Tab-separated table of C-alpha atoms and ligand atoms in Angstrom:
chain	number	residue	atom	x	y	z
A	284	UNK	CA	-15.091	-45.018	-32.090
A	285	UNK	CA	-18.341	-44.814	-34.100
A	286	UNK	CA	-17.292	-46.416	-37.375
A	287	UNK	CA	-14.151	-47.553	-39.153
A	288	UNK	CA	-11.893	-44.577	-39.528
A	289	UNK	CA	-11.806	-43.076	-43.042
A	290	UNK	CA	-9.923	-40.001	-44.234
A	291	UNK	CA	-8.726	-37.848	-41.364
A	292	UNK	CA	-8.559	-34.074	-41.346
A	293	UNK	CA	-7.104	-32.023	-38.497
A	294	UNK	CA	-8.226	-28.407	-38.267
A	295	UNK	CA	-6.550	-26.097	-35.771
A	296	UNK	CA	-8.726	-23.318	-34.368
A	297	UNK	CA	-11.985	-25.198	-34.929
A	298	UNK	CA	-13.959	-23.550	-32.118
A	299	UNK	CA	-15.259	-20.692	-34.273
A	300	UNK	CA	-15.230	-18.953	-37.646
A	301	UNK	CA	-13.419	-20.491	-40.598
A	302	UNK	CA	-12.207	-23.539	-38.652
A	303	UNK	CA	-15.679	-24.410	-37.373
A	304	UNK	CA	-17.262	-24.016	-40.829
A	305	UNK	CA	-14.490	-26.184	-42.274
A	306	UNK	CA	-14.938	-29.121	-39.910
A	307	UNK	CA	-18.678	-28.984	-40.515
A	308	UNK	CA	-18.210	-29.230	-44.281
A	309	UNK	CA	-15.647	-32.032	-44.161
A	310	UNK	CA	-17.682	-34.010	-41.595
A	311	UNK	CA	-20.748	-33.605	-43.803
A	312	UNK	CA	-18.714	-35.235	-46.561
A	313	UNK	CA	-17.740	-38.212	-44.404
A	314	UNK	CA	-14.306	-37.191	-43.148
A	315	UNK	CA	-13.239	-38.043	-39.610
A	316	UNK	CA	-12.072	-34.877	-37.918
A	317	UNK	CA	-9.634	-33.787	-35.257
A	318	UNK	CA	-10.673	-30.443	-33.856
A	319	UNK	CA	-8.395	-28.248	-31.774
A	320	UNK	CA	-8.572	-25.006	-29.823
A	321	UNK	CA	-8.333	-23.630	-26.294
A	322	UNK	CA	-12.056	-23.522	-25.475
A	323	UNK	CA	-12.820	-27.041	-24.260
A	324	UNK	CA	-16.579	-26.518	-23.825
A	325	UNK	CA	-16.913	-25.389	-27.433
A	326	UNK	CA	-14.860	-28.327	-28.691
A	327	UNK	CA	-17.043	-30.782	-26.778
A	328	UNK	CA	-20.215	-29.139	-28.077
A	329	UNK	CA	-18.993	-29.209	-31.700
A	330	UNK	CA	-17.864	-32.831	-31.284
A	331	UNK	CA	-21.255	-33.962	-29.979
A	332	UNK	CA	-23.106	-32.189	-32.782
A	333	UNK	CA	-20.846	-33.515	-35.565
A	334	UNK	CA	-21.155	-37.104	-34.339
A	335	UNK	CA	-24.923	-36.828	-34.020
A	336	UNK	CA	-25.456	-35.106	-37.361
A	337	UNK	CA	-22.933	-36.867	-39.605
A	338	UNK	CA	-22.001	-40.104	-37.784
A	339	UNK	CA	-18.275	-39.507	-38.283
A	340	UNK	CA	-15.472	-40.002	-35.760
A	341	UNK	CA	-14.429	-36.821	-33.991
A	342	UNK	CA	-11.489	-36.233	-31.680
A	343	UNK	CA	-11.264	-33.018	-29.695
A	344	UNK	CA	-7.812	-31.850	-28.605
A	345	UNK	CA	-7.738	-29.008	-26.178
A	346	UNK	CA	-4.450	-27.037	-26.040
A	347	UNK	CA	-2.871	-23.632	-26.527
A	348	UNK	CA	-1.000	-23.752	-29.822
A	349	UNK	CA	1.596	-21.278	-28.480
A	350	UNK	CA	2.811	-23.889	-26.011
A	351	UNK	CA	5.208	-26.234	-27.819
A	352	UNK	CA	5.097	-28.813	-25.001
A	353	UNK	CA	1.299	-28.838	-25.006
A	354	UNK	CA	1.315	-29.392	-28.774
A	355	UNK	CA	3.779	-32.280	-28.457
A	356	UNK	CA	1.784	-33.775	-25.580
A	357	UNK	CA	-1.487	-33.567	-27.516
A	358	UNK	CA	0.099	-35.339	-30.489
A	359	UNK	CA	1.478	-38.065	-28.208
A	360	UNK	CA	-2.023	-38.819	-26.893
A	361	UNK	CA	-3.210	-39.785	-30.387
A	362	UNK	CA	-3.899	-43.474	-30.885
A	363	UNK	CA	-2.067	-44.929	-33.936
A	364	UNK	CA	-5.234	-44.868	-36.087
A	365	UNK	CA	-5.665	-41.130	-35.428
A	366	UNK	CA	-2.018	-40.387	-36.279
A	367	UNK	CA	-2.680	-41.126	-39.952
A	368	UNK	CA	-3.717	-37.554	-40.666
A	369	UNK	CA	-4.450	-37.011	-44.359
A	370	UNK	CA	-5.072	-33.261	-44.251
A	371	UNK	CA	-3.792	-30.665	-41.796
A	372	UNK	CA	-5.419	-27.254	-41.968
A	373	UNK	CA	-3.289	-24.691	-40.157
A	374	UNK	CA	-6.043	-22.233	-39.361
A	375	UNK	CA	-5.615	-21.141	-35.711
A	376	UNK	CA	-4.633	-17.501	-35.724
A	377	UNK	CA	-5.613	-14.011	-34.796
A	378	UNK	CA	-5.013	-10.289	-35.031
A	379	UNK	CA	-4.620	-8.259	-31.855
A	380	UNK	CA	-4.807	-4.485	-31.926
A	381	UNK	CA	-4.943	-1.943	-34.717
A	382	UNK	CA	-2.326	0.662	-33.831
A	383	UNK	CA	0.358	2.423	-35.820
A	384	UNK	CA	3.769	0.889	-35.187
A	385	UNK	CA	4.884	3.584	-32.706
A	386	UNK	CA	1.840	2.911	-30.520
A	387	UNK	CA	1.721	-0.887	-30.762
A	388	UNK	CA	1.302	-3.044	-27.657
A	389	UNK	CA	4.221	-5.437	-27.201
A	390	UNK	CA	1.915	-8.045	-25.691
A	391	UNK	CA	-0.298	-7.980	-28.801
A	392	UNK	CA	2.755	-8.413	-31.007
A	393	UNK	CA	3.993	-11.384	-28.965
A	394	UNK	CA	0.526	-12.991	-29.089
A	395	UNK	CA	0.296	-12.712	-32.881
A	396	UNK	CA	3.848	-13.913	-33.502
A	397	UNK	CA	3.501	-16.801	-31.031
A	398	UNK	CA	0.147	-17.945	-32.444
A	399	UNK	CA	0.307	-17.244	-36.170
A	400	UNK	CA	3.945	-18.203	-36.772
A	401	UNK	CA	5.270	-20.289	-33.897
A	402	UNK	CA	1.991	-22.151	-33.275
A	403	UNK	CA	1.712	-23.054	-36.951
A	404	UNK	CA	5.298	-24.309	-36.848
A	405	UNK	CA	4.822	-26.385	-33.686
A	406	UNK	CA	1.810	-28.251	-35.043
A	407	UNK	CA	3.405	-28.749	-38.460
A	408	UNK	CA	6.551	-30.129	-36.817
A	409	UNK	CA	4.436	-32.587	-34.825
A	410	UNK	CA	2.259	-33.836	-37.691
A	411	UNK	CA	4.489	-33.745	-40.775
A	412	UNK	CA	7.007	-36.522	-39.869
A	413	UNK	CA	4.245	-39.131	-39.997
A	414	UNK	CA	3.089	-37.780	-43.367
A	415	UNK	CA	6.680	-38.079	-44.629
A	416	UNK	CA	6.877	-41.632	-43.300
A	417	UNK	CA	3.661	-42.560	-45.124
A	418	UNK	CA	4.653	-40.641	-48.281
A	419	UNK	CA	1.361	-38.768	-48.410
A	420	UNK	CA	-0.537	-35.881	-46.913
A	421	UNK	CA	-1.824	-32.411	-47.571
A	422	UNK	CA	-1.095	-29.319	-45.506
A	423	UNK	CA	-3.187	-26.216	-46.130
A	424	UNK	CA	-2.200	-22.982	-44.414
A	425	UNK	CA	-4.623	-20.152	-43.807
A	426	UNK	CA	-2.765	-17.005	-44.759
A	427	UNK	CA	-4.583	-13.720	-45.563
A	428	UNK	CA	-4.657	-10.921	-48.076
A	429	UNK	CA	-2.563	-9.293	-45.317
A	430	UNK	CA	0.125	-11.842	-46.197
A	431	UNK	CA	0.364	-10.341	-49.673
A	432	UNK	CA	-0.314	-6.637	-49.182
A	433	UNK	CA	0.087	-4.466	-46.082
A	434	UNK	CA	-2.382	-1.837	-44.847
A	435	UNK	CA	-2.134	1.024	-42.330
A	436	UNK	CA	-2.088	-0.249	-38.702
A	437	UNK	CA	-1.869	-3.851	-39.928
A	438	UNK	CA	1.929	-3.943	-39.348
A	439	UNK	CA	2.648	-6.972	-37.123
A	440	UNK	CA	-0.438	-8.980	-38.146
A	441	UNK	CA	0.619	-8.530	-41.786
A	442	UNK	CA	4.200	-9.510	-40.893
A	443	UNK	CA	2.962	-12.776	-39.365
A	444	UNK	CA	0.917	-13.542	-42.474
A	445	UNK	CA	3.837	-12.683	-44.795
A	446	UNK	CA	5.719	-15.239	-42.684
A	447	UNK	CA	2.932	-17.790	-43.257
A	448	UNK	CA	3.259	-17.178	-46.998
A	449	UNK	CA	7.025	-17.762	-46.816
A	450	UNK	CA	6.490	-20.905	-44.758
A	451	UNK	CA	3.904	-22.264	-47.207
A	452	UNK	CA	6.401	-21.852	-50.047
A	453	UNK	CA	9.346	-23.319	-48.156
A	454	UNK	CA	7.327	-26.173	-46.656
A	455	UNK	CA	6.302	-27.097	-50.202
A	456	UNK	CA	9.955	-27.181	-51.314
A	457	UNK	CA	10.830	-29.476	-48.413
A	458	UNK	CA	7.813	-31.769	-48.629
A	459	UNK	CA	6.781	-32.170	-52.262
A	460	UNK	CA	9.420	-34.844	-52.850
A	461	UNK	CA	7.820	-36.859	-50.045
A	462	UNK	CA	4.430	-36.901	-51.759
A	463	UNK	CA	2.994	-34.152	-49.573
A	464	UNK	CA	1.032	-31.284	-51.066
A	465	UNK	CA	1.284	-27.864	-49.435
A	466	UNK	CA	-1.377	-25.301	-50.278
A	467	UNK	CA	-2.589	-21.979	-48.956
A	468	UNK	CA	-5.760	-19.940	-48.881
A	469	UNK	CA	-5.461	-16.168	-48.486
A	470	UNK	CA	-8.854	-14.634	-47.708
A	471	UNK	CA	-9.826	-10.996	-47.484
A	472	UNK	CA	-12.448	-9.963	-44.913
A	473	UNK	CA	-14.527	-12.911	-43.630
A	474	UNK	CA	-17.647	-12.529	-41.488
A	475	UNK	CA	-19.293	-15.176	-39.275
A	476	UNK	CA	-15.992	-15.281	-37.389
A	477	UNK	CA	-14.723	-13.816	-34.129
A	478	UNK	CA	-11.745	-12.246	-35.888
A	479	UNK	CA	-12.748	-8.576	-35.486
A	480	UNK	CA	-14.032	-9.109	-31.938
A	481	UNK	CA	-10.690	-10.634	-30.949
A	482	UNK	CA	-8.700	-7.923	-32.750
A	483	UNK	CA	-10.618	-5.188	-30.888
A	484	UNK	CA	-10.482	-6.972	-27.518
A	485	UNK	CA	-14.190	-7.779	-27.311
A	486	UNK	CA	-15.305	-4.230	-28.224
A	487	UNK	CA	-18.475	-5.094	-30.172
A	488	UNK	CA	-18.906	-1.585	-31.537
A	489	UNK	CA	-15.407	-1.416	-33.036
A	490	UNK	CA	-15.797	-4.971	-34.312
A	491	UNK	CA	-18.696	-3.954	-36.579
A	492	UNK	CA	-16.502	-3.673	-39.665
A	493	UNK	CA	-18.686	-5.605	-42.105
A	494	UNK	CA	-21.890	-3.567	-42.010
A	495	UNK	CA	-21.271	-1.399	-45.085
A	496	UNK	CA	-20.098	-4.077	-47.555
A	497	UNK	CA	-20.561	-7.800	-48.157
A	498	UNK	CA	-17.433	-9.725	-47.182
A	499	UNK	CA	-16.814	-13.464	-47.550
A	500	UNK	CA	-18.472	-15.856	-45.120
A	501	UNK	CA	-16.625	-18.577	-43.234
A	502	UNK	CA	-18.514	-21.091	-45.422
A	503	UNK	CA	-17.015	-19.529	-48.574
A	504	UNK	CA	-13.540	-20.210	-47.212
A	505	UNK	CA	-14.507	-23.721	-46.078
A	506	UNK	CA	-15.763	-24.521	-49.588
A	507	UNK	CA	-12.484	-23.278	-51.066
A	508	UNK	CA	-10.554	-25.515	-48.682
A	509	UNK	CA	-12.762	-28.472	-49.606
A	510	UNK	CA	-12.157	-27.868	-53.310
A	511	UNK	CA	-8.386	-27.727	-52.782
A	512	UNK	CA	-8.385	-30.881	-50.650
A	513	UNK	CA	-10.431	-32.928	-53.105
A	514	UNK	CA	-8.415	-32.358	-56.287
A	515	UNK	CA	-6.863	-35.461	-57.863
A	516	UNK	CA	-3.455	-36.345	-56.415
A	517	UNK	CA	-1.523	-34.928	-59.393
A	518	UNK	CA	-3.006	-31.457	-58.792
A	519	UNK	CA	-1.812	-29.063	-56.097
A	520	UNK	CA	-3.531	-25.702	-55.834
A	521	UNK	CA	-0.716	-23.652	-54.361
A	522	UNK	CA	-2.480	-20.449	-53.306
A	523	UNK	CA	-5.964	-19.041	-53.558
A	524	UNK	CA	-6.347	-15.298	-53.026
A	525	UNK	CA	-10.055	-14.793	-52.357
A	526	UNK	CA	-12.071	-11.694	-51.472
A	527	UNK	CA	-15.697	-10.613	-51.444
A	528	UNK	CA	-16.796	-8.902	-54.645
A	529	UNK	CA	-16.952	-5.521	-52.909
A	530	UNK	CA	-13.301	-5.841	-51.874
A	531	UNK	CA	-10.711	-5.210	-54.607
A	532	UNK	CA	-7.658	-5.306	-52.330
A	533	UNK	CA	-6.779	-4.690	-48.690
A	534	UNK	CA	-6.867	-0.964	-49.228
A	535	UNK	CA	-9.831	-0.718	-51.619
A	536	UNK	CA	-13.226	-1.755	-50.281
A	537	UNK	CA	-16.519	-0.459	-51.627
A	538	UNK	CA	-18.136	0.542	-48.333
A	539	UNK	CA	-21.164	2.209	-49.948
A	540	UNK	CA	-23.536	-0.396	-48.514
A	541	UNK	CA	-24.137	-4.124	-48.643
A	542	UNK	CA	-24.935	-4.944	-52.248
A	543	UNK	CA	-26.857	-7.904	-53.556
A	544	UNK	CA	-24.672	-8.818	-56.507
A	545	UNK	CA	-26.208	-10.976	-59.239
B	349	NDP	P1	-11.902	-16.741	-35.196
B	349	NDP	O1	-11.458	-15.825	-34.103
B	349	NDP	O2	-13.349	-16.976	-35.370
B	349	NDP	O3	-11.157	-18.157	-35.043
B	349	NDP	C1	-9.825	-18.272	-34.614
B	349	NDP	C2	-9.578	-19.690	-34.134
B	349	NDP	O4	-8.188	-19.786	-33.739
B	349	NDP	C3	-10.416	-20.061	-32.922
B	349	NDP	O5	-10.928	-21.356	-33.072
B	349	NDP	C4	-9.434	-20.019	-31.764
B	349	NDP	O6	-9.767	-20.992	-30.791
B	349	NDP	C5	-8.110	-20.397	-32.466
B	349	NDP	N1	-6.975	-19.907	-31.709
B	349	NDP	C6	-6.599	-18.624	-31.523
B	349	NDP	N2	-5.536	-18.568	-30.686
B	349	NDP	C7	-5.255	-19.852	-30.333
B	349	NDP	C8	-4.299	-20.457	-29.469
B	349	NDP	N3	-3.393	-19.719	-28.795
B	349	NDP	N4	-4.292	-21.798	-29.322
B	349	NDP	C9	-5.202	-22.554	-29.999
B	349	NDP	N5	-6.124	-22.048	-30.840
B	349	NDP	C10	-6.169	-20.709	-30.983
B	349	NDP	O7	-11.290	-16.114	-36.512
B	349	NDP	P2	-11.198	-16.654	-38.030
B	349	NDP	O8	-12.007	-17.864	-38.230
B	349	NDP	O9	-11.439	-15.507	-38.887
B	349	NDP	O10	-9.645	-16.981	-38.095
B	349	NDP	C11	-9.113	-18.187	-38.624
B	349	NDP	C12	-7.868	-17.863	-39.432
B	349	NDP	O11	-8.240	-17.104	-40.567
B	349	NDP	C13	-6.801	-17.034	-38.711
B	349	NDP	O12	-5.546	-17.566	-39.008
B	349	NDP	C14	-6.967	-15.647	-39.306
B	349	NDP	O13	-5.776	-14.903	-39.261
B	349	NDP	C15	-7.361	-16.010	-40.729
B	349	NDP	N6	-8.028	-14.994	-41.513
B	349	NDP	C16	-9.205	-14.435	-41.077
B	349	NDP	C17	-9.844	-13.482	-41.863
B	349	NDP	C18	-11.095	-12.784	-41.414
B	349	NDP	O14	-11.426	-11.717	-41.951
B	349	NDP	N7	-11.868	-13.331	-40.494
B	349	NDP	C19	-9.298	-13.106	-43.182
B	349	NDP	C20	-8.065	-13.753	-43.534
B	349	NDP	C21	-7.478	-14.669	-42.733
B	349	NDP	P3	-9.756	-20.752	-29.200
B	349	NDP	O15	-10.042	-19.306	-28.960
B	349	NDP	O16	-10.830	-21.665	-28.692
B	349	NDP	O17	-8.399	-21.170	-28.759
B	350	8X3	C1	-7.820	-10.824	-42.024
B	350	8X3	C2	-8.187	-9.833	-43.070
B	350	8X3	O1	-7.840	-7.431	-43.828
B	350	8X3	O2	-8.300	-7.785	-41.484
B	350	8X3	O3	-6.651	-11.486	-42.330
B	350	8X3	O4	-6.159	-8.344	-42.396
B	350	8X3	S1	-7.575	-8.290	-42.667
């Protein structure tokens, strides 16, 4: 371990996009970070760079969040000092497919439900008891505008994010009396992520969905998360609905070209 451990943040899905930008920002501000994801080589690369650049402690946990036993096992490997997680960011998630309901792929549906709902639950179940024991902690769920408003062909992805919204609210009811804050960020379109590439199964042409408007960047979301996490203890920001200025809602995007807005 490089230095004495300070505040610890765990970010699920830290190998790319919003999760990666988030661990970079928190590490830059002196937090020790636990990074998770399936791609071990990426985790190791991010770990090496964070340690070198910011001198913080970094722990990389490599597991598939859909596997409840793997989640439990990963938690069990944590040394006592790493179990004192101050902030858990439930970010790992994905969309798969973009079909109307009568043409949806069952496998895509299972993947989204298992990752976005069950995975979030498994990790929360593993981490939250220690927060309750210590009477402190902050859990921030990454929802989506799709968790507030549906759009054509968004069906099951939206359903998983509506579930995240319900879980954020009910987790807060269960945990606030134990001194634990539960917050949520619900972004609209975010570039500098692999979200669209994953949704369209690696089809780079179909994944070019941000060329005719300026969406959010992963850094914008990371900065929002940092703001939420650094409020004084008596303040809990419950939900932030955030979109790029050219996006008014899920179904209204000004796609007339990328605009430099002053
Ligand atoms: P990315 O695809 O860039 O990142 C997704 C992350 O989730 C990766 O680190 C990936 O890691 C991880 N992940 C996916 N499946 C699993 C799994 N089974 N086990 C462990 N980790 C997994 O996309 P984003 O950064 O955009 O996505 C982050 C979150 O933001 C998601 O919950 C998404 O729904 C949400 N969101 C995204 C928006 C966007 O427009 N980009 C807008 C609103 C919300 P690995 O592949 O290494 O396992
Ligand atoms: C990701 C944003 O609009 O593709 O949650 O659902 S959207």
